[in-house]
mmCIF file of C-alpha atoms in Angstrom:
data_model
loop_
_atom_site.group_PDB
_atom_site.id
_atom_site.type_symbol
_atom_site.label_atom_id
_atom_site.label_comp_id
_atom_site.label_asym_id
_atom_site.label_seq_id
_atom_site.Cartn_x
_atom_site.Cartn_y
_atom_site.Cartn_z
ATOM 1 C CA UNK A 160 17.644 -5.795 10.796
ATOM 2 C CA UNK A 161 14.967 -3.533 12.779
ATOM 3 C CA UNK A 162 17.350 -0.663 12.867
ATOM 4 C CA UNK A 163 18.131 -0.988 9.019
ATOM 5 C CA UNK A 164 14.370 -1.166 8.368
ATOM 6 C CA UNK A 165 13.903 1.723 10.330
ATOM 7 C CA UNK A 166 16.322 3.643 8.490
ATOM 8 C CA UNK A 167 14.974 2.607 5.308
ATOM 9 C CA UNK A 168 11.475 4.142 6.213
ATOM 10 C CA UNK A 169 12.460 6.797 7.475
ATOM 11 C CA UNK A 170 14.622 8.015 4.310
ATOM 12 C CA UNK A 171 11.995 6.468 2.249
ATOM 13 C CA UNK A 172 8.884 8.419 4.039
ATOM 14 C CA UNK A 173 10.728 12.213 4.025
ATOM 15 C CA UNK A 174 12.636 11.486 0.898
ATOM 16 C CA UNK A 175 10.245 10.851 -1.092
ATOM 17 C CA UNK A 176 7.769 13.838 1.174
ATOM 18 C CA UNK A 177 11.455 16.308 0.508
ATOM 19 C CA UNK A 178 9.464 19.357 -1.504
ATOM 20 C CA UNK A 179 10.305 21.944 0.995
ATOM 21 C CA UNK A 180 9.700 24.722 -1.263
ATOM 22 C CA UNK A 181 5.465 24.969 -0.889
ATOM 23 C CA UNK A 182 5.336 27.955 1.292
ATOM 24 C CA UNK A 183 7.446 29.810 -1.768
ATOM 25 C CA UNK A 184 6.278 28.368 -5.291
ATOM 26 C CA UNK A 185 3.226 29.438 -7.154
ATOM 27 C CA UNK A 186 1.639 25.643 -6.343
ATOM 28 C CA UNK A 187 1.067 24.832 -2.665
ATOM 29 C CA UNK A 188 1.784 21.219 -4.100
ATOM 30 C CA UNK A 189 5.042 19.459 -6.157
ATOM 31 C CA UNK A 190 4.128 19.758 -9.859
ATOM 32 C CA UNK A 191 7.092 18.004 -12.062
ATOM 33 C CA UNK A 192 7.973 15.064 -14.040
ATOM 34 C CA UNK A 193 8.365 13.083 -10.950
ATOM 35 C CA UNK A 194 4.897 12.519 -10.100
ATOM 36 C CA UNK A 195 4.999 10.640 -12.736
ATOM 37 C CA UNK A 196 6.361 7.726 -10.887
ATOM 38 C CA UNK A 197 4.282 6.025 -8.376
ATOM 39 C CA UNK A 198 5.175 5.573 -4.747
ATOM 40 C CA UNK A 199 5.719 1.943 -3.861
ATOM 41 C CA UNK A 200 3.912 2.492 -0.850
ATOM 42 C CA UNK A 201 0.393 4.442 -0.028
ATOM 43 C CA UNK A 202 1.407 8.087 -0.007
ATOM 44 C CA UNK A 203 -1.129 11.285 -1.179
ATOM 45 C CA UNK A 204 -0.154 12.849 -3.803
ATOM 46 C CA UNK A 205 -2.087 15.704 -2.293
ATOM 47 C CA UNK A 206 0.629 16.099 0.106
ATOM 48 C CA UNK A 207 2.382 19.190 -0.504
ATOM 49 C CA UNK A 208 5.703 17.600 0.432
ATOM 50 C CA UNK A 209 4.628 14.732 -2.119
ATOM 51 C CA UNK A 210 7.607 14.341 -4.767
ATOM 52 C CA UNK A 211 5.782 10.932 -6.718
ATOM 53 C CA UNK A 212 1.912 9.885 -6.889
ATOM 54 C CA UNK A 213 -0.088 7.615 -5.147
ATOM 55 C CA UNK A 214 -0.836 4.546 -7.250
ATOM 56 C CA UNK A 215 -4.090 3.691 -5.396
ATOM 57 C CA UNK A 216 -5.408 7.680 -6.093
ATOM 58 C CA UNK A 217 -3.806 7.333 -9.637
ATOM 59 C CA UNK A 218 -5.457 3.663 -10.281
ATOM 60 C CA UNK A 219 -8.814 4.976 -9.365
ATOM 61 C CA UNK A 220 -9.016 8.007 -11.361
ATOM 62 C CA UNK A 221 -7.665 5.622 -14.612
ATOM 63 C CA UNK A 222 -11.040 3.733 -13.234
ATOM 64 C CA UNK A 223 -12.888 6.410 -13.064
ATOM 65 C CA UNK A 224 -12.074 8.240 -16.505
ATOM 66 C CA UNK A 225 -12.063 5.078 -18.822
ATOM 67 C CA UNK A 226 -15.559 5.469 -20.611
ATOM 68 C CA UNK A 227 -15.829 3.023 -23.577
ATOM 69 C CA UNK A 228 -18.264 4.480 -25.432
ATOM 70 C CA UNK A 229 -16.596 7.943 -26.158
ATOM 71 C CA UNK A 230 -15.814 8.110 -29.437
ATOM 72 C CA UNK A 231 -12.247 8.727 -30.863
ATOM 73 C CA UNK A 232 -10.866 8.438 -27.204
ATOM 74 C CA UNK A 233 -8.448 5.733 -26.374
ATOM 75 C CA UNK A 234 -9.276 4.417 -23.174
ATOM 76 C CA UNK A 235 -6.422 4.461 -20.419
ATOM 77 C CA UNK A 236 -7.422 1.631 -18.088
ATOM 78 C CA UNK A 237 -3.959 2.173 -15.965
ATOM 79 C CA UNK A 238 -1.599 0.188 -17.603
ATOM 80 C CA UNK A 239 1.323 1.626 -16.422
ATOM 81 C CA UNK A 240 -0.105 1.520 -12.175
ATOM 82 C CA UNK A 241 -0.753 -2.317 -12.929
ATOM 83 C CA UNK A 242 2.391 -2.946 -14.220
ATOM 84 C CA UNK A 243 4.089 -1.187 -11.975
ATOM 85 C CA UNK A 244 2.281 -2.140 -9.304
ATOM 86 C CA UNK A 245 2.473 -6.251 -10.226
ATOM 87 C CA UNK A 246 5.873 -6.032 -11.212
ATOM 88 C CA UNK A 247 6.904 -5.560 -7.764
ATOM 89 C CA UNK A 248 4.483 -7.539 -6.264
ATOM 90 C CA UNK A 249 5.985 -10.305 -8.397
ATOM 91 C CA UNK A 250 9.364 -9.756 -7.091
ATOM 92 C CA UNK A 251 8.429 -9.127 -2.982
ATOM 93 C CA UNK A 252 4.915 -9.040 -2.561
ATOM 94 C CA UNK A 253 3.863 -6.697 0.064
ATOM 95 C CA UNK A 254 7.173 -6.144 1.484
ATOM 96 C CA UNK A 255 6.632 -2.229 0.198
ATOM 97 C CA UNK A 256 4.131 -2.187 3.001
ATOM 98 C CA UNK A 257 6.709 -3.398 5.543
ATOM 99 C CA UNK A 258 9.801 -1.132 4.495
ATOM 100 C CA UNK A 259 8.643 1.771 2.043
ATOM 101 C CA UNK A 260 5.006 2.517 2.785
ATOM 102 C CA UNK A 261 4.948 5.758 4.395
ATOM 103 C CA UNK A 262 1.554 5.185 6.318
ATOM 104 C CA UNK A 263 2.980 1.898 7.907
ATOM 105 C CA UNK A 264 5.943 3.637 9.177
ATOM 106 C CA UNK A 265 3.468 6.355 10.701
ATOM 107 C CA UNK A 266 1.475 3.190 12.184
ATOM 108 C CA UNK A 267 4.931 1.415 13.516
ATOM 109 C CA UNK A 268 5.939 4.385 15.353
ATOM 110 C CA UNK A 269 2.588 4.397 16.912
ATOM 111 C CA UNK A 270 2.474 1.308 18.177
ATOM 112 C CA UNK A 271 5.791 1.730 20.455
ATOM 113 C CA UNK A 272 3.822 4.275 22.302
ATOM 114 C CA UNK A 273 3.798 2.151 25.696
ATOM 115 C CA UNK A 274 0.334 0.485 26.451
ATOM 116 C CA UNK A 275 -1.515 -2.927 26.356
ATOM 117 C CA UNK A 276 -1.175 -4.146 22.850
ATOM 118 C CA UNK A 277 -4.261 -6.360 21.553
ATOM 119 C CA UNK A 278 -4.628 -8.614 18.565
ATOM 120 C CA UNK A 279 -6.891 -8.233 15.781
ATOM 121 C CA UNK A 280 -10.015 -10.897 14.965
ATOM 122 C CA UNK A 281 -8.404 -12.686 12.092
ATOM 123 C CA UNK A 282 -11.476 -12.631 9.677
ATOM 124 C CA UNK A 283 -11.046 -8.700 9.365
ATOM 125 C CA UNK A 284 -8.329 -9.076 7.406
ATOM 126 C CA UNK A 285 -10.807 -9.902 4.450
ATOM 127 C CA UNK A 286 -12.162 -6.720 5.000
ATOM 128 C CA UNK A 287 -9.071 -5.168 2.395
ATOM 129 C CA UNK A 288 -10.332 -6.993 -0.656
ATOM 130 C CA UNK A 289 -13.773 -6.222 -0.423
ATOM 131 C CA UNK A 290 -12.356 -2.161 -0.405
ATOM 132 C CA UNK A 291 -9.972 -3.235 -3.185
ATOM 133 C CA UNK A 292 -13.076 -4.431 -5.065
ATOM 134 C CA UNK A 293 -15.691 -1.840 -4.555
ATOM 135 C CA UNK A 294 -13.793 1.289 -3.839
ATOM 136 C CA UNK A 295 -10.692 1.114 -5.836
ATOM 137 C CA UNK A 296 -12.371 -0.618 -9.038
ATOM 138 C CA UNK A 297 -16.404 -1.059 -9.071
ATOM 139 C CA UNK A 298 -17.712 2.569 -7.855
ATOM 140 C CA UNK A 299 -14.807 4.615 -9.433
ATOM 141 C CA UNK A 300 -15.248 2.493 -12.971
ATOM 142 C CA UNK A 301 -19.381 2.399 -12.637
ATOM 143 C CA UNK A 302 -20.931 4.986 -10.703
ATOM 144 C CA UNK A 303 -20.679 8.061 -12.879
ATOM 145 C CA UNK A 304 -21.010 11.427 -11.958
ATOM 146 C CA UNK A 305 -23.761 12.772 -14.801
ATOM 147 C CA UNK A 306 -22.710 16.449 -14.393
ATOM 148 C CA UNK A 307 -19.162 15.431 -15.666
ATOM 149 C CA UNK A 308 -19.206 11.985 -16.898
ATOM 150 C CA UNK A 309 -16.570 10.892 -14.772
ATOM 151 C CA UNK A 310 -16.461 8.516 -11.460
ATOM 152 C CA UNK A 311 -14.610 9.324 -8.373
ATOM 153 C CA UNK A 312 -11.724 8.065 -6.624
ATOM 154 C CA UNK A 313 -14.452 6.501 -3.874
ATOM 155 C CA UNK A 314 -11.545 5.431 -1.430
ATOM 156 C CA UNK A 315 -9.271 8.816 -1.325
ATOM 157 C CA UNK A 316 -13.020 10.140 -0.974
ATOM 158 C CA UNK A 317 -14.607 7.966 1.860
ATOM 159 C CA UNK A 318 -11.533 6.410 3.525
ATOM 160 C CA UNK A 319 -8.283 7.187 2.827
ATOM 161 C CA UNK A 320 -6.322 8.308 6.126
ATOM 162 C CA UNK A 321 -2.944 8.915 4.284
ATOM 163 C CA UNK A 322 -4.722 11.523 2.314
ATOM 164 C CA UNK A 323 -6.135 12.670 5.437
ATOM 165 C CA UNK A 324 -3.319 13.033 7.136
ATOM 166 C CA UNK A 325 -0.345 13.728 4.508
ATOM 167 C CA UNK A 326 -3.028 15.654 1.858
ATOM 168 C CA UNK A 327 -6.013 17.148 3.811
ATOM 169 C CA UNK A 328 -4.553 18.522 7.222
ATOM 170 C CA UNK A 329 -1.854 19.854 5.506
ATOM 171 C CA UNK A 330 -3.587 21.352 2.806
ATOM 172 C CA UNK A 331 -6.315 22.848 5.012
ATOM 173 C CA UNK A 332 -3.732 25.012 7.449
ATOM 174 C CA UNK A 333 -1.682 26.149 4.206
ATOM 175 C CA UNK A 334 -5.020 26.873 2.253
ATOM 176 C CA UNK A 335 -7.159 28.208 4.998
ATOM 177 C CA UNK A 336 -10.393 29.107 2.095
ATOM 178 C CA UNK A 337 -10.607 25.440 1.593
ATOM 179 C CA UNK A 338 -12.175 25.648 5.323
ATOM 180 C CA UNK A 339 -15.349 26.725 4.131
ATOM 181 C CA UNK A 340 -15.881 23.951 1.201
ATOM 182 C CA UNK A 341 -15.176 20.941 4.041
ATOM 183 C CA UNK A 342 -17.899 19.144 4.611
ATOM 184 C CA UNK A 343 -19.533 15.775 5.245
ATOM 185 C CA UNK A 344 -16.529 13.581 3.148
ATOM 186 C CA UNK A 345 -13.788 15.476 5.725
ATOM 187 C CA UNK A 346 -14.893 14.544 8.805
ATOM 188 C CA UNK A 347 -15.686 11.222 7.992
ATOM 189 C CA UNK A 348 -12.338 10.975 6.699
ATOM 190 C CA UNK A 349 -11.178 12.726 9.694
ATOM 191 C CA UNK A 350 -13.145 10.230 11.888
ATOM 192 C CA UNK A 351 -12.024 6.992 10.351
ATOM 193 C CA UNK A 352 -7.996 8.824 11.295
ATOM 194 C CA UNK A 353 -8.327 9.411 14.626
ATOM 195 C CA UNK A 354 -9.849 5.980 15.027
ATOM 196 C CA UNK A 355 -6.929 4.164 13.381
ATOM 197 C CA UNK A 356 -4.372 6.406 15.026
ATOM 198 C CA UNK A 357 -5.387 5.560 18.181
ATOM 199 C CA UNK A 358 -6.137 2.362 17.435
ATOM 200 C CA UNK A 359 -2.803 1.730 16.216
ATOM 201 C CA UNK A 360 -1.386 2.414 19.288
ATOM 202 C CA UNK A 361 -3.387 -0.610 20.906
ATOM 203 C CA UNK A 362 -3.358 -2.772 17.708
ATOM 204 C CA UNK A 363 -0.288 -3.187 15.326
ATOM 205 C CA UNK A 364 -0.659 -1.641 11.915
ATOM 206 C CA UNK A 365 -4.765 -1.903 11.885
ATOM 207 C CA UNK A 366 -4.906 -0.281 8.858
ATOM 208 C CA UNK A 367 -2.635 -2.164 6.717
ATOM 209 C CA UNK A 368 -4.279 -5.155 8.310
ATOM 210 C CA UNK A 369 -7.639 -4.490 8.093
ATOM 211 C CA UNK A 370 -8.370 -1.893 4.992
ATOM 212 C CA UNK A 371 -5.511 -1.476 2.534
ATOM 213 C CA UNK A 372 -6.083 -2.221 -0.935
ATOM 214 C CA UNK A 373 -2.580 -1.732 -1.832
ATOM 215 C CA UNK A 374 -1.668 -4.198 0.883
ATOM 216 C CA UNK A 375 -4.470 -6.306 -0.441
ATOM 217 C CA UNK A 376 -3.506 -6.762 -4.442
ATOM 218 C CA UNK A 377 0.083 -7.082 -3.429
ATOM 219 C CA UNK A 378 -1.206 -10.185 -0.899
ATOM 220 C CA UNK A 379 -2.438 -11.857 -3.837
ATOM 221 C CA UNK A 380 1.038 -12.828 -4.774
ATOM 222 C CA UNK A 381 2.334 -14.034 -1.994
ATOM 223 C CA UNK A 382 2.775 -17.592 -3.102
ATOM 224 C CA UNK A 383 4.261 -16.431 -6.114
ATOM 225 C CA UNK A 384 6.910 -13.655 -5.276
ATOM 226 C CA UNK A 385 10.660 -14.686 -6.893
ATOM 227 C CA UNK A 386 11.956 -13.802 -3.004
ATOM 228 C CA UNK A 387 10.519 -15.634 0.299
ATOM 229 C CA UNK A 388 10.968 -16.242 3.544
ATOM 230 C CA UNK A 389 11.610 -20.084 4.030
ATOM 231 C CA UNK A 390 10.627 -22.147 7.159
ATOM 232 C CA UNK A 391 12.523 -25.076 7.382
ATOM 233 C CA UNK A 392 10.850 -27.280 9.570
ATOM 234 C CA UNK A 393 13.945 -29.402 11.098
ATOM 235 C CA UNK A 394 15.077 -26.530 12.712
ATOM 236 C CA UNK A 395 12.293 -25.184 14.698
ATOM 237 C CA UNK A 396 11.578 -25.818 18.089
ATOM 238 C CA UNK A 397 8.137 -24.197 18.199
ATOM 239 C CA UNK A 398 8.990 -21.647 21.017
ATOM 240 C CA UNK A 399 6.880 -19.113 19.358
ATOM 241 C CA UNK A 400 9.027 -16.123 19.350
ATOM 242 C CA UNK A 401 8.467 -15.539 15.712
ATOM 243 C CA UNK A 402 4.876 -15.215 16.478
ATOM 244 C CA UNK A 403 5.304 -12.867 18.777
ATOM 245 C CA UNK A 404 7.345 -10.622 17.000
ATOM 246 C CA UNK A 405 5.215 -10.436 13.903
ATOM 247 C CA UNK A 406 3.042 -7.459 13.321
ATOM 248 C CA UNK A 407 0.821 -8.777 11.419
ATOM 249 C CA UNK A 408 -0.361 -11.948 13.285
ATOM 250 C CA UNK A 409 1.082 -14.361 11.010
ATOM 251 C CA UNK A 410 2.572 -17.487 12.679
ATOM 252 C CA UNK A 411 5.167 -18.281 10.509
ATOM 253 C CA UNK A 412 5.618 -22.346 11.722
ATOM 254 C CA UNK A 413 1.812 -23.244 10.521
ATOM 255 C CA UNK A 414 0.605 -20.195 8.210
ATOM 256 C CA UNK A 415 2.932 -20.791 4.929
ATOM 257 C CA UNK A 416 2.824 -18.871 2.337
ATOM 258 C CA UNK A 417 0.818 -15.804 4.238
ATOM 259 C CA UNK A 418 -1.135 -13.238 2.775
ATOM 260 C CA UNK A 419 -0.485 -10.797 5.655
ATOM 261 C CA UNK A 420 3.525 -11.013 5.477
ATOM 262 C CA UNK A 421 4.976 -7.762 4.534
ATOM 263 C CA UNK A 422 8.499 -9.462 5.277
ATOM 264 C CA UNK A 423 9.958 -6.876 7.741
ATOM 265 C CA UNK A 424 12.159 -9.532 8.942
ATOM 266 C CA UNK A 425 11.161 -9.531 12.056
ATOM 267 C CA UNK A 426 10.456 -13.563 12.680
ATOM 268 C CA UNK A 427 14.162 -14.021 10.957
ATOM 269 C CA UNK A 428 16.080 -11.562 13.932
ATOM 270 C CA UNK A 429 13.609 -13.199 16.625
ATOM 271 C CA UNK A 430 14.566 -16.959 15.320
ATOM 272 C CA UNK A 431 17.482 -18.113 17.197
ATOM 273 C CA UNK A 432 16.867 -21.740 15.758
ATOM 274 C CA UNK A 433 17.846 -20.677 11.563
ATOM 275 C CA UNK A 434 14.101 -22.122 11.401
ATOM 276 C CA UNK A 435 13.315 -19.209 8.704
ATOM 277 C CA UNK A 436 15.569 -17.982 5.803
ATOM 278 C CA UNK A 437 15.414 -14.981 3.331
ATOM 279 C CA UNK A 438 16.464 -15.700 -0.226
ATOM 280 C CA UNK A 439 15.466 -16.643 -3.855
ATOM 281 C CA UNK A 440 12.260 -18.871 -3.807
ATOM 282 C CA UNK A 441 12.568 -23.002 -3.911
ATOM 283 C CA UNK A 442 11.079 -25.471 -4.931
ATOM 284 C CA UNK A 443 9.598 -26.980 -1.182
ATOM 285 C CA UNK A 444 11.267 -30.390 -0.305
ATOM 286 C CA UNK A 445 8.287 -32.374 1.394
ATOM 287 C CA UNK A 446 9.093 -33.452 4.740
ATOM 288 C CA UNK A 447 12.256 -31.298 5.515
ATOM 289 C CA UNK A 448 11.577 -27.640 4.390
ATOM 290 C CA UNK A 449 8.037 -25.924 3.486
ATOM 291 C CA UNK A 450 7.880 -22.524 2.270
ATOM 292 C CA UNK A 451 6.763 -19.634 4.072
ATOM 293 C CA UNK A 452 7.334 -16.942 1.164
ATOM 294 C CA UNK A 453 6.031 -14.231 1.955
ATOM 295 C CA UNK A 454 5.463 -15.522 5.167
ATOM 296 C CA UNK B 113 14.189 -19.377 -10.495
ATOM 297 C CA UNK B 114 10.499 -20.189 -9.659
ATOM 298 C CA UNK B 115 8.732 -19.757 -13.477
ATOM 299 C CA UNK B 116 5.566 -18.077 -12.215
ATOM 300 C CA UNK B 117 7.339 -15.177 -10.591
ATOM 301 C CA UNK B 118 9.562 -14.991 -13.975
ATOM 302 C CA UNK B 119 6.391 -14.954 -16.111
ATOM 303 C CA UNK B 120 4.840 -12.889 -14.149
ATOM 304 C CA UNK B 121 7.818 -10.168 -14.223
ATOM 305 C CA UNK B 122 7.533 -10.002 -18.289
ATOM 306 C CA UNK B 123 4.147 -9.691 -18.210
ATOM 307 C CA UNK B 124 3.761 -6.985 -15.942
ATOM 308 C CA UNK B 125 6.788 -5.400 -17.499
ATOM 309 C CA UNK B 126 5.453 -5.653 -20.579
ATOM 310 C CA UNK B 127 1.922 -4.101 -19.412
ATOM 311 C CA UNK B 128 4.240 -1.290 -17.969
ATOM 312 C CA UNK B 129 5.432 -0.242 -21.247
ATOM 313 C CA UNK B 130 1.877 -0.894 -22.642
ATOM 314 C CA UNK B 131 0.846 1.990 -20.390
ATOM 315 C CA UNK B 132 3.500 4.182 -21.420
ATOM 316 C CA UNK B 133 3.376 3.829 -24.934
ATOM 317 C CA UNK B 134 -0.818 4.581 -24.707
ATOM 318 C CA UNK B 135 0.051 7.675 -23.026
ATOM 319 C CA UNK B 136 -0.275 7.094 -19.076
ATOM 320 C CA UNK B 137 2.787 9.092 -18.057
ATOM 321 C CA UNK B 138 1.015 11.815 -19.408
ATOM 322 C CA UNK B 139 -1.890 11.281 -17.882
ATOM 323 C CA UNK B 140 -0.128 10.225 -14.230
ATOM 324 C CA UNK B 141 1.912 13.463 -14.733
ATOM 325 C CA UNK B 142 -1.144 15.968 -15.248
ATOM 326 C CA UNK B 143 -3.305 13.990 -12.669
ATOM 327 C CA UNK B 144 -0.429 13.840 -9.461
ATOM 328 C CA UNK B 145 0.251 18.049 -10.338
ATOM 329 C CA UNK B 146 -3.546 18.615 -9.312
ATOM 330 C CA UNK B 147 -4.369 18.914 -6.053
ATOM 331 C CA UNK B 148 -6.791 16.192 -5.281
ATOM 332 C CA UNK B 149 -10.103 17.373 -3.735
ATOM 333 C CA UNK B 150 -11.481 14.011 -2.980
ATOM 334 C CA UNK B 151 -8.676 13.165 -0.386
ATOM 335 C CA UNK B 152 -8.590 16.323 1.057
ATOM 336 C CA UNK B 153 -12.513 15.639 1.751
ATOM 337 C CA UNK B 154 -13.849 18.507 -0.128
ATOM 338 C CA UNK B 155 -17.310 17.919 -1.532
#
């Protein structure tokens, strides 16, 4: 299962990053009918590789353009990211963070660099829905710019490390005048990077973790995803390994129906017990079986 | 089937084509073939 999920990121993270032709077209970015489809998974559509959009960069600006008072304008409050975004949720919760998100896969790789790995103070991971909440939604829908009337997209603008890394650095060597317009916003983006890169090496996926909000709206359907992960109770021993192998810090025999389970599978291929199983959700049997969906 | 997940499908589905029929694709299109200045940090 680790080597299929492996596969699937990588084909996931360069085929949907497979516009090679940016050092030869007139637009140093992708500019077709494919962007617009959002990526599953947090990817900037800044990045000139970038074949679909980012749905956290295209949620925001929906936030930050809907003004209710214009007249005659009808109001796009982002239907179509919601939708999108909550239909799959619905169906697997944040398992797009576990097998298609581009950034995770960067943060995986990471964290096999050999050193003294380190868990993460549990209450952090609360930290995600406050950034859901005020940069994704309140600040992009409420603080308006008066020289244009618009918001801003406050977390591709104060935090984002994708765009940093897949948009920004990219950008920046191909488009060498944008050097002199970087300012205060870049190297605090820059800053926040090359603290969660190497942090990630230490700490398993810190950002997904800590300060995702894509991560954090898919969480909130976690007890109520069609698939889940399944602990059945009469067949675990407790040894733990699950535990261990999870990359989130979720222990599957106590925490059921986790927020933080981006259902990589890895608890299932470390069970040797059949304690968890992968399927269609259940109704729980009380006593025998619980649910751990999305684990 | 659990019916949460279900209802939840058609409603998200149907806020899907909401969004398309109000003219998001549009807007998704013209907004992802712009280079982004916020994430690149300019500003």
């Amino acid at each position: 299962m680790a080597r299929l999920r492996t596969l699937v990121q990588t084909l996931v993270a360069f085929g949907t990053n497979a516009y090679l032709l940016f050092p030869f077209g007139g637009s140093i970015i992708y500019q077709g009918p494919l962007k617009a489809v959002c990526h599953p998974g947090l990817n900037c559509y800044s990045c000139p590789g970038a074949l679909l959009s980012c749905p956290v960069g295209a949620f925001q600006n929906f936030m930050a353009s809907i003004r209710f008072y214009t007249p005659g304008a009808v109001p796009h409050i982002g239907a179509i990211v919601i939708g999108y975004l909550g239909f799959i949720g619905a169906i697997v919760g944040r398992l797009p963070c576990g097998w298609l998100c581009p950034f995770g896969f960067i943060q995986d790789l990471l964290h096999k660099i050999p050193s003294r790995k380190l868990s993460l103070w549990a209450p952090l991971r609360w930290v995600k829905y406050g950034v859901l909440a005020l940069l994704v939604i309140i600040l992009p829908l409420f603080l308006v710019d008066s020289s244009t009337g618009l918001g801003h997209p406050w977390f591709c603008k104060l935090l984002c490390p994708s765009g940093t890394l897949l948009g920004a650095l990219p950008m920046i060597l191909l488009k060498p005048s944008l050097w002199a317009t970087l300012g205060f916003y870049f190297w605090n983006k820059m800053t926040i990077l090359v603290i969660l890169v190497i942090l990630a090496i230490f700490v398993s996926r810190p950002f997904c973790r800590i300060l995702c909000p894509l991560g954090a709206f898919y969480s909130l359907f976690s007890r109520m995803t069609l698939v889940q992960l399944e602990f059945i109770e009469g067949n675990c021993v407790e040894c733990g390994s699950c535990s261990r192998k999870c990359p989130m810090g979720v222990k599957p025999q106590s925490e059921y129906d986790s927020k933080e389970c981006i259902m990589c599978l890895k608890c299932l291929d470390a069970c040797q017990f059949r304690a968890l199983q992968f399927g269609i959700r259940r109704p729980p049997a009380p006593q025998k079986k619980r649910t751990v969906s999305p684990l | 089937m659990p019916k949460t997940a279900v209802w939840l499908i058609i409603i998200f589905t149907l806020l899907f084509i909401l969004g398309i029929n109000t003219g998001d694709i549009e807007y998704l299109n013209n907004l992802g073939n712009t280079i982004c200045l916020s994430c690149i940090g300019v500003g």
